[in-house]
Amino acid sequence: MTPAARVQAGIELLDAIIVSARDGGAAADTLIARYFKTRRYAGSKDRRAVRDLVYAAIRRSGDRPRSGRAAMLGLAAGDPALVAAFDGTPHGPAPIAAGEEAAPAAPVPAWLAPQLADYDTAALLGRAPLDLRVNTLKATREAVASLWPDATPTPHATNGLRFAAPFAVEDDPRWRDGVVEVQDEGSQLIAEACAAAPGMTVVDLCAGAGGKTLALAAAMGGQGRLVACDTNRDRLSRLAPRAARAGATAVEQRLLDPGREAAALADLAGAADIVLVDAPCSGTGTWRRNPEARWRLTPDRIARLVAAQAAILNVAAPLVRPGGALVYAVCSLLDAEGAGQVDSFAAQCADWRAEEPFGPAGRARGRGRTLDPARDGTDGFFVARLRCPS
């Protein structure tokens, strides 16, 4: 492919991604894979170059652009080589017209900027490192680190290793043997905030595919009761093979019916030492890994998520035994989903006491703490640890 053809391919993909983001369709990675599946003439260098162009344009535009061409024109601003690719050749984009509109550059959507004013929003779009969590059911961090010279210990998480550049972990035998799991340091710290220990009863109420469940299983050393729950069958179905690979054989899974969670968990009422609520959220803290998510977010979606989070907390609290702990987390930096959500919970349950969820990482925010890429090198999270009255 010529440079012009690569740019045109990027424009076509951006058009599809913009429409899909608006309509709640497939993710950018899926659309890119589909695009090249029907274009066998594109070599690996072509695919990589087009993908890089597409993601550079996505990262540059906080608001959803009017079109793929507008997004690419914005990226071309100040880049003579990219401007030259708008050459009107048969497989390239049409020449740039005088006064043609380009998408403006912004790290976050304009309507969300005031809610994120306390954070370095440019860092939310930076390149994320690759973090691994060493599975202490099978190895120690020191032992694994000695086999990976490029790895450095994560600054805060006890069992984390960090790599500056991503690589195909799934191709490594250590991953296949369950010695490590891919997990951002922030996610590892959420699991550590639970302070799970052998012999406890622990409920992971929004387990998803089980990343934090496996971290809890390792902390419990295979002793005690660990119940992983979710309302999404597809996500939860991924946990069993991951648990088998990790050697976490004692994980109990429960698929919950939305709206009927309390009844399905009645046997655990007042019995859990720890309940983790890693709630569904806007994902504003994960934009380094998923920048197109900015284009999918709306005020209505946030309002629905906030209502869902409150409902999940109402399910979670009765499960905690007297003196037990509820850990609430979201991969979001919006106060409506984090500190504000916990404030609302505290207004209803005034006798619950907030505790520090972990050590020096992050900074105080309401009754919890936030982690963010600029200050902590992690994805963005809000975490609160709440103690049930004895």
mmCIF file of C-alpha atoms in Angstrom:
data_model
loop_
_atom_site.group_PDB
_atom_site.id
_atom_site.type_symbol
_atom_site.label_atom_id
_atom_site.label_comp_id
_atom_site.label_asym_id
_atom_site.label_seq_id
_atom_site.Cartn_x
_atom_site.Cartn_y
_atom_site.Cartn_z
ATOM 1 C CA MET A 1 0.000 0.000 0.000
ATOM 2 C CA THR A 2 1.175 3.513 -0.780
ATOM 3 C CA PRO A 3 1.251 6.123 2.004
ATOM 4 C CA ALA A 4 -1.873 7.687 0.470
ATOM 5 C CA ALA A 5 -3.671 4.325 0.407
ATOM 6 C CA ARG A 6 -2.810 3.779 4.064
ATOM 7 C CA VAL A 7 -4.294 7.147 4.968
ATOM 8 C CA GLN A 8 -7.457 6.387 2.974
ATOM 9 C CA ALA A 9 -7.776 3.034 4.743
ATOM 10 C CA GLY A 10 -7.435 4.855 8.047
ATOM 11 C CA ILE A 11 -10.190 7.271 7.064
ATOM 12 C CA GLU A 12 -12.517 4.420 6.093
ATOM 13 C CA LEU A 13 -11.864 2.649 9.375
ATOM 14 C CA LEU A 14 -12.394 5.825 11.381
ATOM 15 C CA ASP A 15 -15.733 6.356 9.626
ATOM 16 C CA ALA A 16 -16.808 2.865 10.717
ATOM 17 C CA ILE A 17 -15.498 3.342 14.273
ATOM 18 C CA ILE A 18 -17.298 6.684 14.644
ATOM 19 C CA VAL A 19 -20.629 5.169 13.583
ATOM 20 C CA SER A 20 -20.109 2.111 15.771
ATOM 21 C CA ALA A 21 -19.276 4.263 18.801
ATOM 22 C CA ARG A 22 -22.377 6.361 18.220
ATOM 23 C CA ASP A 23 -24.648 3.352 17.826
ATOM 24 C CA GLY A 24 -23.121 1.063 20.460
ATOM 25 C CA GLY A 25 -21.650 -1.321 17.903
ATOM 26 C CA ALA A 26 -18.412 -3.292 17.677
ATOM 27 C CA ALA A 27 -15.168 -2.017 19.182
ATOM 28 C CA ALA A 28 -12.374 -0.508 17.092
ATOM 29 C CA ASP A 29 -10.132 -3.588 17.353
ATOM 30 C CA THR A 30 -12.932 -5.778 16.025
ATOM 31 C CA LEU A 31 -13.646 -3.417 13.123
ATOM 32 C CA ILE A 32 -9.958 -3.212 12.201
ATOM 33 C CA ALA A 33 -9.661 -7.019 12.191
ATOM 34 C CA ARG A 34 -12.753 -7.327 9.981
ATOM 35 C CA TYR A 35 -11.465 -4.669 7.588
ATOM 36 C CA PHE A 36 -8.163 -6.410 6.920
ATOM 37 C CA LYS A 37 -9.701 -9.867 6.779
ATOM 38 C CA THR A 38 -11.251 -8.867 3.438
ATOM 39 C CA ARG A 39 -8.116 -7.058 2.216
ATOM 40 C CA ARG A 40 -5.483 -9.759 1.933
ATOM 41 C CA TYR A 41 -3.269 -7.511 -0.182
ATOM 42 C CA ALA A 42 -2.361 -5.493 2.913
ATOM 43 C CA GLY A 43 0.863 -6.780 4.410
ATOM 44 C CA SER A 44 1.802 -6.764 8.075
ATOM 45 C CA LYS A 45 3.612 -3.416 7.747
ATOM 46 C CA ASP A 46 0.567 -1.924 6.051
ATOM 47 C CA ARG A 47 -1.781 -3.207 8.747
ATOM 48 C CA ARG A 48 0.455 -1.897 11.513
ATOM 49 C CA ALA A 49 0.844 1.510 9.847
ATOM 50 C CA VAL A 50 -2.902 1.898 9.313
ATOM 51 C CA ARG A 51 -3.680 0.788 12.842
ATOM 52 C CA ASP A 52 -1.178 3.292 14.228
ATOM 53 C CA LEU A 53 -2.774 6.089 12.201
ATOM 54 C CA VAL A 54 -6.266 5.137 13.366
ATOM 55 C CA TYR A 55 -5.356 5.022 17.042
ATOM 56 C CA ALA A 56 -3.336 8.221 16.834
ATOM 57 C CA ALA A 57 -6.430 9.950 15.418
ATOM 58 C CA ILE A 58 -8.651 8.407 18.100
ATOM 59 C CA ARG A 59 -6.333 9.483 20.924
ATOM 60 C CA ARG A 60 -6.172 13.021 19.544
ATOM 61 C CA SER A 61 -9.948 13.586 19.459
ATOM 62 C CA GLY A 62 -11.694 13.801 22.811
ATOM 63 C CA ASP A 63 -15.071 14.399 21.217
ATOM 64 C CA ARG A 64 -16.404 12.039 18.569
ATOM 65 C CA PRO A 65 -15.360 13.561 15.222
ATOM 66 C CA ARG A 66 -17.824 14.440 12.497
ATOM 67 C CA SER A 67 -16.141 11.987 10.111
ATOM 68 C CA GLY A 68 -13.063 9.867 9.616
ATOM 69 C CA ARG A 69 -11.697 12.434 7.176
ATOM 70 C CA ALA A 70 -12.081 15.212 9.750
ATOM 71 C CA ALA A 71 -10.291 13.067 12.327
ATOM 72 C CA MET A 72 -7.427 12.345 9.917
ATOM 73 C CA LEU A 73 -7.186 15.994 8.864
ATOM 74 C CA GLY A 74 -6.801 16.923 12.494
ATOM 75 C CA LEU A 75 -3.979 14.400 12.834
ATOM 76 C CA ALA A 76 -2.350 15.790 9.685
ATOM 77 C CA ALA A 77 -2.142 19.304 11.117
ATOM 78 C CA GLY A 78 1.547 20.065 11.483
ATOM 79 C CA ASP A 79 2.604 16.829 9.745
ATOM 80 C CA PRO A 80 3.720 17.627 6.175
ATOM 81 C CA ALA A 81 4.136 13.954 5.243
ATOM 82 C CA LEU A 82 0.576 13.200 6.252
ATOM 83 C CA VAL A 83 -0.730 16.290 4.458
ATOM 84 C CA ALA A 84 1.090 15.141 1.297
ATOM 85 C CA ALA A 85 -0.802 11.840 1.412
ATOM 86 C CA PHE A 86 -4.039 13.707 0.588
ATOM 87 C CA ASP A 87 -2.982 13.609 -3.056
ATOM 88 C CA GLY A 88 -6.125 12.571 -4.926
ATOM 89 C CA THR A 89 -4.559 9.401 -6.343
ATOM 90 C CA PRO A 90 -6.928 6.489 -7.149
ATOM 91 C CA HIS A 91 -6.453 4.775 -3.778
ATOM 92 C CA GLY A 92 -5.724 7.864 -1.721
ATOM 93 C CA PRO A 93 -7.862 10.602 -0.157
ATOM 94 C CA ALA A 94 -8.976 13.666 -2.072
ATOM 95 C CA PRO A 95 -6.814 16.783 -1.775
ATOM 96 C CA ILE A 96 -7.483 19.044 1.194
ATOM 97 C CA ALA A 97 -9.851 21.860 0.308
ATOM 98 C CA ALA A 98 -9.288 25.402 1.493
ATOM 99 C CA GLY A 99 -10.967 25.894 4.848
ATOM 100 C CA GLU A 100 -11.886 22.216 5.186
ATOM 101 C CA GLU A 101 -12.864 21.392 8.756
ATOM 102 C CA ALA A 102 -10.553 19.251 10.868
ATOM 103 C CA ALA A 103 -11.432 17.640 14.184
ATOM 104 C CA PRO A 104 -10.066 19.682 17.102
ATOM 105 C CA ALA A 105 -7.523 18.193 19.475
ATOM 106 C CA ALA A 106 -8.639 17.496 23.044
ATOM 107 C CA PRO A 107 -7.802 14.797 25.599
ATOM 108 C CA VAL A 108 -11.373 14.436 26.918
ATOM 109 C CA PRO A 109 -14.883 15.235 25.676
ATOM 110 C CA ALA A 110 -15.666 18.917 26.271
ATOM 111 C CA TRP A 111 -18.756 18.110 28.345
ATOM 112 C CA LEU A 112 -16.675 15.925 30.713
ATOM 113 C CA ALA A 113 -13.691 18.270 31.094
ATOM 114 C CA PRO A 114 -15.050 20.095 34.190
ATOM 115 C CA GLN A 115 -15.608 16.772 35.980
ATOM 116 C CA LEU A 116 -11.990 15.742 35.343
ATOM 117 C CA ALA A 117 -10.390 19.104 36.081
ATOM 118 C CA ASP A 118 -8.441 17.752 39.079
ATOM 119 C CA TYR A 119 -6.541 15.267 36.914
ATOM 120 C CA ASP A 120 -3.859 15.460 34.246
ATOM 121 C CA THR A 121 -6.196 14.528 31.429
ATOM 122 C CA ALA A 122 -3.386 14.223 28.881
ATOM 123 C CA ALA A 123 -1.989 11.342 30.956
ATOM 124 C CA LEU A 124 -5.307 9.523 30.597
ATOM 125 C CA LEU A 125 -4.415 9.045 26.918
ATOM 126 C CA GLY A 126 -0.764 8.057 27.289
ATOM 127 C CA ARG A 127 0.648 4.651 26.499
ATOM 128 C CA ALA A 128 0.050 2.159 29.287
ATOM 129 C CA PRO A 129 2.816 -0.207 30.405
ATOM 130 C CA LEU A 130 2.259 -3.943 30.628
ATOM 131 C CA ASP A 131 1.730 -5.082 34.215
ATOM 132 C CA LEU A 132 1.677 -8.717 35.315
ATOM 133 C CA ARG A 133 0.627 -10.165 38.643
ATOM 134 C CA VAL A 134 2.688 -13.106 39.881
ATOM 135 C CA ASN A 135 0.418 -15.918 41.023
ATOM 136 C CA THR A 136 1.662 -16.710 44.515
ATOM 137 C CA LEU A 137 -0.131 -20.057 44.434
ATOM 138 C CA LYS A 138 2.663 -21.137 42.084
ATOM 139 C CA ALA A 139 5.649 -18.795 42.434
ATOM 140 C CA THR A 140 7.141 -15.733 44.108
ATOM 141 C CA ARG A 141 7.705 -12.366 42.481
ATOM 142 C CA GLU A 142 11.448 -12.673 43.059
ATOM 143 C CA ALA A 143 11.624 -16.035 41.327
ATOM 144 C CA VAL A 144 9.626 -14.880 38.322
ATOM 145 C CA ALA A 145 11.489 -11.574 38.054
ATOM 146 C CA SER A 146 14.799 -13.439 37.817
ATOM 147 C CA LEU A 147 13.528 -15.077 34.616
ATOM 148 C CA TRP A 148 12.446 -11.772 33.037
ATOM 149 C CA PRO A 149 15.391 -9.336 32.993
ATOM 150 C CA ASP A 150 13.240 -6.599 31.409
ATOM 151 C CA ALA A 151 10.753 -6.638 34.275
ATOM 152 C CA THR A 152 10.762 -4.237 37.202
ATOM 153 C CA PRO A 153 8.700 -4.608 40.387
ATOM 154 C CA THR A 154 5.564 -2.474 40.400
ATOM 155 C CA PRO A 155 5.974 0.480 42.779
ATOM 156 C CA HIS A 156 3.021 -0.345 45.028
ATOM 157 C CA ALA A 157 1.441 -3.737 44.307
ATOM 158 C CA THR A 158 3.099 -6.543 46.262
ATOM 159 C CA ASN A 159 3.213 -9.135 43.481
ATOM 160 C CA GLY A 160 3.359 -7.007 40.337
ATOM 161 C CA LEU A 161 5.920 -6.859 37.547
ATOM 162 C CA ARG A 162 6.052 -4.075 34.971
ATOM 163 C CA PHE A 163 7.292 -3.998 31.384
ATOM 164 C CA ALA A 164 7.760 -0.723 29.534
ATOM 165 C CA ALA A 165 6.594 -2.220 26.245
ATOM 166 C CA PRO A 166 3.737 -4.693 25.725
ATOM 167 C CA PHE A 167 4.436 -8.134 24.300
ATOM 168 C CA ALA A 168 2.441 -11.294 23.583
ATOM 169 C CA VAL A 169 2.287 -12.703 27.118
ATOM 170 C CA GLU A 170 -0.068 -15.486 26.010
ATOM 171 C CA ASP A 171 2.771 -16.952 23.938
ATOM 172 C CA ASP A 172 4.992 -17.321 26.996
ATOM 173 C CA PRO A 173 5.008 -20.679 28.841
ATOM 174 C CA ARG A 174 4.911 -18.904 32.215
ATOM 175 C CA TRP A 175 1.504 -17.483 31.333
ATOM 176 C CA ARG A 176 0.264 -20.836 30.023
ATOM 177 C CA ASP A 177 1.404 -22.475 33.258
ATOM 178 C CA GLY A 178 -0.566 -19.960 35.325
ATOM 179 C CA VAL A 179 2.481 -18.368 36.949
ATOM 180 C CA VAL A 180 1.439 -14.855 35.884
ATOM 181 C CA GLU A 181 -1.724 -12.985 34.924
ATOM 182 C CA VAL A 182 -1.989 -9.760 32.940
ATOM 183 C CA GLN A 183 -3.348 -7.215 35.424
ATOM 184 C CA ASP A 184 -2.828 -3.473 35.761
ATOM 185 C CA GLU A 185 -1.200 -2.455 39.042
ATOM 186 C CA GLY A 186 -4.324 -0.513 39.969
ATOM 187 C CA SER A 187 -6.435 -3.652 39.687
ATOM 188 C CA GLN A 188 -3.901 -5.503 41.801
ATOM 189 C CA LEU A 189 -4.171 -2.811 44.480
ATOM 190 C CA ILE A 190 -7.958 -3.161 44.543
ATOM 191 C CA ALA A 191 -7.549 -6.856 45.328
ATOM 192 C CA GLU A 192 -4.981 -5.978 47.991
ATOM 193 C CA ALA A 193 -7.418 -3.473 49.521
ATOM 194 C CA CYS A 194 -9.647 -6.442 50.356
ATOM 195 C CA ALA A 195 -6.965 -7.869 52.664
ATOM 196 C CA ALA A 196 -8.245 -11.379 51.982
ATOM 197 C CA ALA A 197 -6.627 -14.125 54.049
ATOM 198 C CA PRO A 198 -6.817 -17.921 54.344
ATOM 199 C CA GLY A 199 -10.003 -19.186 55.961
ATOM 200 C CA MET A 200 -12.136 -16.177 55.091
ATOM 201 C CA THR A 201 -15.458 -16.077 53.261
ATOM 202 C CA VAL A 202 -15.047 -13.649 50.358
ATOM 203 C CA VAL A 203 -17.586 -12.588 47.730
ATOM 204 C CA ASP A 204 -16.519 -10.970 44.450
ATOM 205 C CA LEU A 205 -19.895 -9.602 43.470
ATOM 206 C CA CYS A 206 -19.035 -8.276 39.984
ATOM 207 C CA ALA A 207 -16.382 -10.816 39.080
ATOM 208 C CA GLY A 208 -16.534 -10.553 35.295
ATOM 209 C CA ALA A 209 -13.856 -12.785 33.804
ATOM 210 C CA GLY A 210 -12.241 -13.146 37.217
ATOM 211 C CA GLY A 211 -9.010 -11.150 37.217
ATOM 212 C CA LYS A 212 -9.493 -9.891 40.774
ATOM 213 C CA THR A 213 -11.077 -13.194 41.812
ATOM 214 C CA LEU A 214 -7.822 -14.955 40.990
ATOM 215 C CA ALA A 215 -5.834 -12.372 42.957
ATOM 216 C CA LEU A 216 -8.135 -12.978 45.938
ATOM 217 C CA ALA A 217 -7.722 -16.741 45.554
ATOM 218 C CA ALA A 218 -3.951 -16.355 45.682
ATOM 219 C CA ALA A 219 -4.184 -14.173 48.806
ATOM 220 C CA MET A 220 -6.371 -16.830 50.448
ATOM 221 C CA GLY A 221 -3.898 -19.584 49.617
ATOM 222 C CA GLY A 222 -6.674 -21.903 48.511
ATOM 223 C CA GLN A 223 -8.213 -21.935 51.990
ATOM 224 C CA GLY A 224 -11.665 -20.557 52.790
ATOM 225 C CA ARG A 225 -14.686 -19.809 50.631
ATOM 226 C CA LEU A 226 -14.455 -17.582 47.561
ATOM 227 C CA VAL A 227 -17.673 -16.889 45.636
ATOM 228 C CA ALA A 228 -17.426 -15.182 42.236
ATOM 229 C CA CYS A 229 -20.679 -13.711 40.925
ATOM 230 C CA ASP A 230 -21.809 -11.888 37.816
ATOM 231 C CA THR A 231 -24.951 -11.320 35.777
ATOM 232 C CA ASN A 232 -23.134 -11.783 32.458
ATOM 233 C CA ARG A 233 -22.797 -15.426 31.431
ATOM 234 C CA ASP A 234 -20.170 -14.801 28.752
ATOM 235 C CA ARG A 235 -17.841 -12.930 31.081
ATOM 236 C CA LEU A 236 -18.217 -15.366 33.948
ATOM 237 C CA SER A 237 -17.658 -18.362 31.663
ATOM 238 C CA ARG A 238 -14.060 -17.216 31.139
ATOM 239 C CA LEU A 239 -13.257 -17.641 34.829
ATOM 240 C CA ALA A 240 -13.243 -21.461 34.997
ATOM 241 C CA PRO A 241 -10.372 -22.041 32.532
ATOM 242 C CA ARG A 242 -8.407 -19.151 34.040
ATOM 243 C CA ALA A 243 -8.893 -20.544 37.550
ATOM 244 C CA ALA A 244 -7.815 -24.008 36.417
ATOM 245 C CA ARG A 245 -4.664 -22.586 34.841
ATOM 246 C CA ALA A 246 -3.909 -20.597 38.018
ATOM 247 C CA GLY A 247 -4.494 -23.563 40.312
ATOM 248 C CA ALA A 248 -7.372 -21.751 42.053
ATOM 249 C CA THR A 249 -9.535 -24.836 42.306
ATOM 250 C CA ALA A 250 -11.809 -23.721 45.162
ATOM 251 C CA VAL A 251 -13.548 -20.799 43.410
ATOM 252 C CA GLU A 252 -17.348 -21.081 43.497
ATOM 253 C CA GLN A 253 -19.191 -19.395 40.615
ATOM 254 C CA ARG A 254 -22.714 -17.996 40.629
ATOM 255 C CA LEU A 255 -24.518 -16.579 37.625
ATOM 256 C CA LEU A 256 -27.036 -14.062 38.945
ATOM 257 C CA ASP A 257 -30.313 -12.915 37.399
ATOM 258 C CA PRO A 258 -30.469 -9.114 37.193
ATOM 259 C CA GLY A 259 -32.942 -7.821 39.761
ATOM 260 C CA ARG A 260 -32.936 -11.111 41.683
ATOM 261 C CA GLU A 261 -29.415 -11.028 43.080
ATOM 262 C CA ALA A 262 -30.436 -10.788 46.737
ATOM 263 C CA ALA A 263 -32.513 -13.956 46.594
ATOM 264 C CA ALA A 264 -29.702 -15.878 44.902
ATOM 265 C CA LEU A 265 -27.273 -14.777 47.614
ATOM 266 C CA ALA A 266 -29.574 -15.284 50.618
ATOM 267 C CA ASP A 267 -27.374 -18.041 52.041
ATOM 268 C CA LEU A 268 -24.492 -15.563 52.283
ATOM 269 C CA ALA A 269 -26.414 -12.858 54.133
ATOM 270 C CA GLY A 270 -24.324 -11.570 57.028
ATOM 271 C CA ALA A 271 -21.682 -14.250 56.413
ATOM 272 C CA ALA A 272 -18.975 -12.643 54.269
ATOM 273 C CA ASP A 273 -15.755 -11.361 55.785
ATOM 274 C CA ILE A 274 -15.187 -9.326 52.621
ATOM 275 C CA VAL A 275 -17.418 -8.316 49.736
ATOM 276 C CA LEU A 276 -15.721 -6.766 46.719
ATOM 277 C CA VAL A 277 -17.859 -4.603 44.431
ATOM 278 C CA ASP A 278 -15.815 -3.803 41.329
ATOM 279 C CA ALA A 279 -18.816 -2.090 39.809
ATOM 280 C CA PRO A 280 -19.705 -1.570 36.144
ATOM 281 C CA CYS A 281 -18.662 1.973 35.275
ATOM 282 C CA SER A 282 -17.837 4.494 32.568
ATOM 283 C CA GLY A 283 -14.228 3.298 32.273
ATOM 284 C CA THR A 284 -12.794 6.826 32.249
ATOM 285 C CA GLY A 285 -9.744 5.459 34.032
ATOM 286 C CA THR A 286 -8.955 3.004 31.237
ATOM 287 C CA TRP A 287 -8.756 5.402 28.306
ATOM 288 C CA ARG A 288 -5.034 4.679 27.873
ATOM 289 C CA ARG A 289 -6.045 1.193 26.766
ATOM 290 C CA ASN A 290 -9.415 2.030 25.221
ATOM 291 C CA PRO A 291 -9.418 5.634 23.947
ATOM 292 C CA GLU A 292 -12.470 5.172 21.743
ATOM 293 C CA ALA A 293 -14.563 4.691 24.912
ATOM 294 C CA ARG A 294 -14.645 8.507 25.153
ATOM 295 C CA TRP A 295 -16.739 8.548 21.993
ATOM 296 C CA ARG A 296 -19.291 6.135 23.459
ATOM 297 C CA LEU A 297 -19.922 7.925 26.733
ATOM 298 C CA THR A 298 -23.004 10.119 27.251
ATOM 299 C CA PRO A 299 -24.590 11.825 30.272
ATOM 300 C CA ASP A 300 -27.490 9.358 30.074
ATOM 301 C CA ARG A 301 -25.127 6.397 30.159
ATOM 302 C CA ILE A 302 -23.367 7.764 33.224
ATOM 303 C CA ALA A 303 -26.709 8.299 34.958
ATOM 304 C CA ARG A 304 -27.681 4.684 34.256
ATOM 305 C CA LEU A 305 -24.355 3.435 35.568
ATOM 306 C CA VAL A 306 -24.642 5.484 38.760
ATOM 307 C CA ALA A 307 -28.093 4.007 39.399
ATOM 308 C CA ALA A 308 -26.790 0.483 38.753
ATOM 309 C CA GLN A 309 -23.842 1.002 41.109
ATOM 310 C CA ALA A 310 -26.147 2.143 43.903
ATOM 311 C CA ALA A 311 -28.338 -0.924 43.378
ATOM 312 C CA ILE A 312 -25.310 -3.242 43.538
ATOM 313 C CA LEU A 313 -24.152 -1.642 46.796
ATOM 314 C CA ASN A 314 -27.609 -2.299 48.220
ATOM 315 C CA VAL A 315 -27.174 -5.979 47.326
ATOM 316 C CA ALA A 316 -23.625 -6.126 48.678
ATOM 317 C CA ALA A 317 -24.026 -4.524 52.106
ATOM 318 C CA PRO A 318 -26.330 -7.175 53.643
ATOM 319 C CA LEU A 319 -23.825 -9.896 52.748
ATOM 320 C CA VAL A 320 -21.111 -8.437 54.994
ATOM 321 C CA ARG A 321 -20.872 -9.931 58.477
ATOM 322 C CA PRO A 322 -20.667 -7.615 61.494
ATOM 323 C CA GLY A 323 -17.106 -6.312 61.559
ATOM 324 C CA GLY A 324 -16.508 -7.360 57.955
ATOM 325 C CA ALA A 325 -15.498 -5.100 55.078
ATOM 326 C CA LEU A 326 -17.067 -3.884 51.852
ATOM 327 C CA VAL A 327 -14.598 -2.764 49.192
ATOM 328 C CA TYR A 328 -16.092 -0.596 46.463
ATOM 329 C CA ALA A 329 -14.117 0.177 43.298
ATOM 330 C CA VAL A 330 -14.668 1.652 39.853
ATOM 331 C CA CYS A 331 -12.199 2.170 37.009
ATOM 332 C CA SER A 332 -13.455 5.732 36.779
ATOM 333 C CA LEU A 333 -12.267 9.142 37.974
ATOM 334 C CA LEU A 334 -15.737 10.677 37.957
ATOM 335 C CA ASP A 335 -16.934 11.598 41.440
ATOM 336 C CA ALA A 336 -20.497 10.615 40.552
ATOM 337 C CA GLU A 337 -19.305 7.010 40.291
ATOM 338 C CA GLY A 338 -16.670 7.128 43.032
ATOM 339 C CA ALA A 339 -16.584 9.473 46.003
ATOM 340 C CA GLY A 340 -20.143 10.650 45.420
ATOM 341 C CA GLN A 341 -21.446 7.110 45.211
ATOM 342 C CA VAL A 342 -19.836 6.220 48.535
ATOM 343 C CA ASP A 343 -21.163 9.438 50.098
ATOM 344 C CA SER A 344 -24.669 8.387 49.088
ATOM 345 C CA PHE A 345 -24.106 4.954 50.621
ATOM 346 C CA ALA A 346 -22.803 6.537 53.844
ATOM 347 C CA ALA A 347 -25.878 8.751 54.061
ATOM 348 C CA GLN A 348 -28.011 5.603 54.222
ATOM 349 C CA CYS A 349 -25.585 3.567 56.377
ATOM 350 C CA ALA A 350 -24.098 6.158 58.706
ATOM 351 C CA ASP A 351 -22.687 3.569 61.109
ATOM 352 C CA TRP A 352 -20.331 2.095 58.491
ATOM 353 C CA ARG A 353 -16.777 3.397 58.889
ATOM 354 C CA ALA A 354 -14.414 4.293 56.036
ATOM 355 C CA GLU A 355 -10.858 2.946 56.247
ATOM 356 C CA GLU A 356 -7.700 3.531 54.247
ATOM 357 C CA PRO A 357 -7.870 0.939 51.460
ATOM 358 C CA PHE A 358 -4.109 0.656 50.960
ATOM 359 C CA GLY A 359 -0.770 2.370 51.631
ATOM 360 C CA PRO A 360 0.803 5.443 50.043
ATOM 361 C CA ALA A 361 -0.482 4.936 46.504
ATOM 362 C CA GLY A 362 -3.103 7.355 45.212
ATOM 363 C CA ARG A 363 -4.601 10.343 46.955
ATOM 364 C CA ALA A 364 -7.569 10.877 49.214
ATOM 365 C CA ARG A 365 -10.906 11.520 47.543
ATOM 366 C CA GLY A 366 -13.928 11.680 49.815
ATOM 367 C CA ARG A 367 -14.121 8.475 51.838
ATOM 368 C CA GLY A 368 -11.752 6.639 49.517
ATOM 369 C CA ARG A 369 -8.712 7.098 47.313
ATOM 370 C CA THR A 370 -8.081 7.621 43.615
ATOM 371 C CA LEU A 371 -5.295 6.187 41.518
ATOM 372 C CA ASP A 372 -4.467 7.846 38.207
ATOM 373 C CA PRO A 373 -1.911 7.473 35.416
ATOM 374 C CA ALA A 374 -0.108 10.780 35.982
ATOM 375 C CA ARG A 375 0.505 10.345 39.719
ATOM 376 C CA ASP A 376 0.596 6.585 40.130
ATOM 377 C CA GLY A 377 1.366 5.060 36.730
ATOM 378 C CA THR A 378 -1.773 2.928 36.962
ATOM 379 C CA ASP A 379 -5.109 3.032 35.239
ATOM 380 C CA GLY A 380 -7.539 5.413 36.907
ATOM 381 C CA PHE A 381 -9.506 3.971 39.824
ATOM 382 C CA PHE A 382 -11.543 5.027 42.821
ATOM 383 C CA VAL A 383 -11.389 2.623 45.779
ATOM 384 C CA ALA A 384 -13.107 2.762 49.170
ATOM 385 C CA ARG A 385 -12.988 0.286 52.043
ATOM 386 C CA LEU A 386 -15.992 0.393 54.381
ATOM 387 C CA ARG A 387 -16.202 -1.449 57.701
ATOM 388 C CA CYS A 388 -19.542 -2.905 58.782
ATOM 389 C CA PRO A 389 -20.448 -2.104 62.394
ATOM 390 C CA SER A 390 -19.890 -4.976 64.833
#
